[in-house]
Coordinates of C-alpha atoms in Angstrom, one line a residue:
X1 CA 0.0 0.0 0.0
X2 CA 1.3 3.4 -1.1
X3 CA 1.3 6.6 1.2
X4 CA -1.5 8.0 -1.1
X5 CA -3.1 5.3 -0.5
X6 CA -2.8 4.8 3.3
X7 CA -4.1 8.3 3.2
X8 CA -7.0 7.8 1.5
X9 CA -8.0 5.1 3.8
X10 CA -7.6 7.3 6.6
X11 CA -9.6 10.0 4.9
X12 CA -12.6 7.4 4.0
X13 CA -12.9 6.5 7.5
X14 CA -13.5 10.5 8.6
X15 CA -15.8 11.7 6.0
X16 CA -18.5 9.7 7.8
X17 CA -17.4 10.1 11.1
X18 CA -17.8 13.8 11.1
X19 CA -21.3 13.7 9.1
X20 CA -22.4 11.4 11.4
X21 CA -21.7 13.3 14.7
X22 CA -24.2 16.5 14.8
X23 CA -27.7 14.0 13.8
X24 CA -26.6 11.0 15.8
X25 CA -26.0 13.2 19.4
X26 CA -29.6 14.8 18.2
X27 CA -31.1 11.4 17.8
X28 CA -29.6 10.3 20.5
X29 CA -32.3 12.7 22.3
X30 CA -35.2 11.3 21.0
X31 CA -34.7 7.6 20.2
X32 CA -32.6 7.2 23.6
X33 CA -29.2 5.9 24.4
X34 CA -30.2 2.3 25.8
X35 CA -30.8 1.4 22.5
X36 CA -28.5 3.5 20.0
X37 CA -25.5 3.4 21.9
X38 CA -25.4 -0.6 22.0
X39 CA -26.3 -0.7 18.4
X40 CA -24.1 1.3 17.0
X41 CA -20.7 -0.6 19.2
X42 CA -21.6 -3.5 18.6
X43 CA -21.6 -3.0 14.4
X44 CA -18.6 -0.8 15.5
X45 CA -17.5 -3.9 16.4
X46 CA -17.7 -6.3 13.9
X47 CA -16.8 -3.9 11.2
X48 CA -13.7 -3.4 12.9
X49 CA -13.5 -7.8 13.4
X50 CA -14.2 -7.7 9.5
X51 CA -11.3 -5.2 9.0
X52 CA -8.9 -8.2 9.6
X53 CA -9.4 -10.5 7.1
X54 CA -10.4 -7.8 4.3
X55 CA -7.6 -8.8 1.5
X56 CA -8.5 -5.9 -1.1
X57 CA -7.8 -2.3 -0.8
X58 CA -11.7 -1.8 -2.3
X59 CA -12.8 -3.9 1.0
X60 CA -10.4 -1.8 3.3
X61 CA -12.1 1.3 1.9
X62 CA -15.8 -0.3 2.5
X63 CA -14.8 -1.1 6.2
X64 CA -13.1 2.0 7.0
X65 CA -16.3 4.1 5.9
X66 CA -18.5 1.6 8.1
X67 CA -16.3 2.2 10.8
X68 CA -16.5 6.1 10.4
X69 CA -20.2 6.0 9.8
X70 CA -20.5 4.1 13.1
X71 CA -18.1 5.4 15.4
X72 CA -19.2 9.0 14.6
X73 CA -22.2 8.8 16.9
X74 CA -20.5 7.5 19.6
X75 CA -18.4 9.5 22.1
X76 CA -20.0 12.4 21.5
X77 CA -23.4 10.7 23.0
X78 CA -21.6 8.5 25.9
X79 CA -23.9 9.3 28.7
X80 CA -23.1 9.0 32.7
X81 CA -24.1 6.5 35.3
X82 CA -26.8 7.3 37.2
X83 CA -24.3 7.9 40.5
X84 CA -22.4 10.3 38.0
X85 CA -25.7 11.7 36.8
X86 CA -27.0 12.5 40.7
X87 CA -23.8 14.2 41.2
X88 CA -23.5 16.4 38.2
X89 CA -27.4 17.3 38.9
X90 CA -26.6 17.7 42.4
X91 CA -23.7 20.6 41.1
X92 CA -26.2 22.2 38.0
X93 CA -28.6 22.9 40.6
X94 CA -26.3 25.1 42.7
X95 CA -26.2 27.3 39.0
X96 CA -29.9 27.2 38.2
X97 CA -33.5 26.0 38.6
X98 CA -34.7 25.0 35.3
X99 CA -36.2 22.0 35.0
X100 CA -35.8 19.0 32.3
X101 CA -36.1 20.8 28.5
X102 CA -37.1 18.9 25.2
X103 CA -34.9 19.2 22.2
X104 CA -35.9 22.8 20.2
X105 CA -34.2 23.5 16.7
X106 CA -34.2 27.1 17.8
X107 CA -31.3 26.1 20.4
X108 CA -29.6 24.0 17.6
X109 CA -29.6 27.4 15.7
X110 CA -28.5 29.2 19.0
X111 CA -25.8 27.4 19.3
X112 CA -24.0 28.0 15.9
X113 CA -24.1 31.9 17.0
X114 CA -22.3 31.4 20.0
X115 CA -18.5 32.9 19.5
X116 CA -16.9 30.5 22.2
X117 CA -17.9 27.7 20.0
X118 CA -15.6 28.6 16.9
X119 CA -12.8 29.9 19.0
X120 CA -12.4 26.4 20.5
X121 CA -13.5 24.9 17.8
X122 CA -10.5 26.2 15.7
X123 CA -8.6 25.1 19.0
X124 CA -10.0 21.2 18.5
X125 CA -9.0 21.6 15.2
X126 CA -5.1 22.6 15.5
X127 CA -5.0 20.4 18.6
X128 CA -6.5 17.3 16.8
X129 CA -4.7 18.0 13.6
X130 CA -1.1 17.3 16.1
X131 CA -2.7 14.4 18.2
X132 CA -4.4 12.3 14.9
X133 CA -0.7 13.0 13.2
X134 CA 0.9 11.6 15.8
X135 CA -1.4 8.6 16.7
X136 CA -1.1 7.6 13.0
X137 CA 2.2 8.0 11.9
X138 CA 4.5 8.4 15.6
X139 CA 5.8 4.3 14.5
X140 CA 6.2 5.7 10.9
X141 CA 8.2 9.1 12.8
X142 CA 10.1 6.3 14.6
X143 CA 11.4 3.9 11.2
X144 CA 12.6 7.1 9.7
X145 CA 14.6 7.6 12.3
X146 CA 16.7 4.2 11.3
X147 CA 14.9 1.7 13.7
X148 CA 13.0 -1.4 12.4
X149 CA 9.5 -1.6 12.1
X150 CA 9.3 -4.1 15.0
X151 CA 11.5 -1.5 17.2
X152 CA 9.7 1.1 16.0
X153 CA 6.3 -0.1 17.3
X154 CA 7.6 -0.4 21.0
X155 CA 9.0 2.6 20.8
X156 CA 6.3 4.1 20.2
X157 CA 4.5 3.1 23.2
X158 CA 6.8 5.4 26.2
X159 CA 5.7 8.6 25.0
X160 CA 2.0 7.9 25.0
X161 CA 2.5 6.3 28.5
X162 CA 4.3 9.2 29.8
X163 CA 1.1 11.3 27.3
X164 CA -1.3 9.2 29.6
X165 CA 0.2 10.1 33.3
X166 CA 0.3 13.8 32.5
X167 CA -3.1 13.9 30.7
X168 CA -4.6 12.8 33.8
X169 CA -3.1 15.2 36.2
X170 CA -3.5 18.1 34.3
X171 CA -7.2 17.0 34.1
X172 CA -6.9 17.0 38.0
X173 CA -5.6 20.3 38.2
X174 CA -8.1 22.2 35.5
X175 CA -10.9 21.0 36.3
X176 CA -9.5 21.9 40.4
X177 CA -8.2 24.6 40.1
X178 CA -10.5 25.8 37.2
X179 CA -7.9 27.1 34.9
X180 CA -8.6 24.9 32.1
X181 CA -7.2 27.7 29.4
X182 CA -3.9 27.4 31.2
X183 CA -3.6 24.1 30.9
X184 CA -4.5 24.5 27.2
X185 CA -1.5 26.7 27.2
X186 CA 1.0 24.7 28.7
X187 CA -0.1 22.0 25.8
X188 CA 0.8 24.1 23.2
X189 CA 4.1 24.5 25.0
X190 CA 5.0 21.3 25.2
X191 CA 3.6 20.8 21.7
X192 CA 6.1 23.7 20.4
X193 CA 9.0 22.4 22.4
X194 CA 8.9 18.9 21.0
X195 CA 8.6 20.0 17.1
X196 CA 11.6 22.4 17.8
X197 CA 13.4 19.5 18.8
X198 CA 12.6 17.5 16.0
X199 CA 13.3 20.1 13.5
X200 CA 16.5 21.5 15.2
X201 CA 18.4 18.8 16.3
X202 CA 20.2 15.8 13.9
X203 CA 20.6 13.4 17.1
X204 CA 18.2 10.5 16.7
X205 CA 18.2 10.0 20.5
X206 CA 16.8 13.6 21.0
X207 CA 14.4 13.3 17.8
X208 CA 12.8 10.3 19.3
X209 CA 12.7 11.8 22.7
X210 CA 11.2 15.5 21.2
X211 CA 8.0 12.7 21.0
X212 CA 7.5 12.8 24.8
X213 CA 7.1 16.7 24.5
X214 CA 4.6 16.8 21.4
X215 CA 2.7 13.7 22.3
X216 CA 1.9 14.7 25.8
X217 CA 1.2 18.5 24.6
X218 CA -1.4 16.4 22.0
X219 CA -3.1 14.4 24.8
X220 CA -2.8 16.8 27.5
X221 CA -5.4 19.2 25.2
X222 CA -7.8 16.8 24.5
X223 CA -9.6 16.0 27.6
X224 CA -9.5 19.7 28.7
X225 CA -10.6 21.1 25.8
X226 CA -13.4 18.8 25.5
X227 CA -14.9 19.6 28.9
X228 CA -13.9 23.7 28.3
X229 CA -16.5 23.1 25.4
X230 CA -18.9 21.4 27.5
X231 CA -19.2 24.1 30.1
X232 CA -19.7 26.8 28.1
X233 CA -22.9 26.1 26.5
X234 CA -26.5 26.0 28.1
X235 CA -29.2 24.5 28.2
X236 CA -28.7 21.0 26.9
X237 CA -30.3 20.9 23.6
X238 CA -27.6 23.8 23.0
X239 CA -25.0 21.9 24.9
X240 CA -25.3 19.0 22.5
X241 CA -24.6 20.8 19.5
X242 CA -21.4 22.4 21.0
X243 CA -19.8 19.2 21.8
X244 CA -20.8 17.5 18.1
X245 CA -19.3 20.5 16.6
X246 CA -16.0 20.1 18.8
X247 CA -15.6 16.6 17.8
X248 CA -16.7 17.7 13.7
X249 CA -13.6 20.3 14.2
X250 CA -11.7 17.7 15.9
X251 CA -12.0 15.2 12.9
X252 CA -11.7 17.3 10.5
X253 CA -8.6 18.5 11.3
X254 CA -7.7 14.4 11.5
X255 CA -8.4 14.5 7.9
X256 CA -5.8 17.2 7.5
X257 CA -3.4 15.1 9.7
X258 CA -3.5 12.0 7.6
X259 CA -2.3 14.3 4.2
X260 CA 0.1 15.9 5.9
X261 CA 2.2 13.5 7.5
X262 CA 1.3 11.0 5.0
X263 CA 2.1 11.6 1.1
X264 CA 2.3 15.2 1.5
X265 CA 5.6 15.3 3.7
X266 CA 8.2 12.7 2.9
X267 CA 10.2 11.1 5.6
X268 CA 12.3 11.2 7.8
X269 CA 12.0 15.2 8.3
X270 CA 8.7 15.2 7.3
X271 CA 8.3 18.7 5.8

């Protein structure tokens, strides 16, 4: 499989995902998650079963889009427990009194005229445009650097480890401390200091280890981001257009990710 190719699959697989976001979080609403959500994993599921013993690049294609069209809907509705649900109540009440509302197209078309949701929507986008590079192509990053493929995939694994340890305590400490937009900052930081290391240094040893910087700027946005979104839209019809339309930016900017690190910018420098 070529890099054009590769990248095309990749592509295939985010064209659905983002159109299915916004109407499956809204269906979500009225058909109800006990039966959607179930649906929709388990044909995530076997689609992604299927995926393995597809031996054509036609029948990649076809289970890639399956696996778009199906996975779109489906962390933008995950829902709470009912412990989880109590307690977030518990907290909304403190902020206001209104009680349960039913889903209005008028807050659908509210919600696209709020200004926070493009800033951090452009945020999603930039952020997931560094994070779907480097989830895709970090073991790709990695060969170029002169290591086998088999190398390559281990090595891969410590910087999203170390990604993983800081995501969570800089979750901690935003949501905490409520300073969720410093957080976002520091991610950048770490983001910028990693690249510069890539680009500025010839060293393998340090190229490989600029990934601990940019992987756990990628990862340390994500979760923050995605709950800065959340809070800053009410009521909940309004709400869940927000968070599709983080997670359409988010994708979209995926799209981007797979074309530029893949037959856009050769190896190893990737430029």
């Amino acid at each position: 499989m070529s890099n054009k190719q590769y990248s095309i699959a990749l592509t295939v697989t985010y064209v659905p995902y983002i159109l299915s976001e916004l109407p499956s979080n809204l269906m979500l609403k009225a058909v109800g998650p006990n039966l959607m959500l179930p649906t929709m994993l388990t044909l995530w599921g076997i689609v992604t079963a299927l995926q393995g013993i597809v031996n054509s690049y036609p029948g990649l294609l076809a289970c890639r889009f399956f696996i778009g069209l199906l996975e779109g809907g489906v962390f933008p509705g995950l829902f709470l427990s009912p412990e989880e649900k109590a307690y977030v109540k518990e907290k909304l009440l403190e902020d206001t009194h209104k009680e349960e509302e039913v889903f209005s197209w008028k807050e659908v078309i509210e919600a696209f005229k709020l200004p926070q949701l493009w800033l951090l929507g452009m945020a999603f986008f930039f952020a997931a445009t560094i994070l779907f590079g480097l989830a895709y192509f970090s073991p790709s990053i990695i060969q170029g650097l002169g290591y086998t493929a088999a190398d390559a995939q281990l090595m891969s694994v410590p910087p999203y480890a170390v990604a993983c340890v800081v995501a969570l305590v800089a979750s901690f400490i935003s949501d905490r401390y409520r300073c969720r937009g410093i957080v976002c900052i520091v991610s950048v930081l770490f983001c910028a200091i990693g690249f510069a290391m890539f680009l500025g240094s010839q060293s393998k040893r340090v190229q490989y280890g600029s990934l601990f910087f940019s992987a756990t700027g990628a990862y340390m946005a994500a979760p923050t981001q995605a709950t800065w979104n959340a809070n800053n839209a009410s009521p909940q019809t309004r709400r869940a257009t927000v968070i599709a339309m983080g997670f359409i930016l988010a994708n979209s900017g995926g799209i981007v990710a797979t074309w530029l690190l893949g037959s856009l910018s050769p190896a190893p420098r990737l430029l």
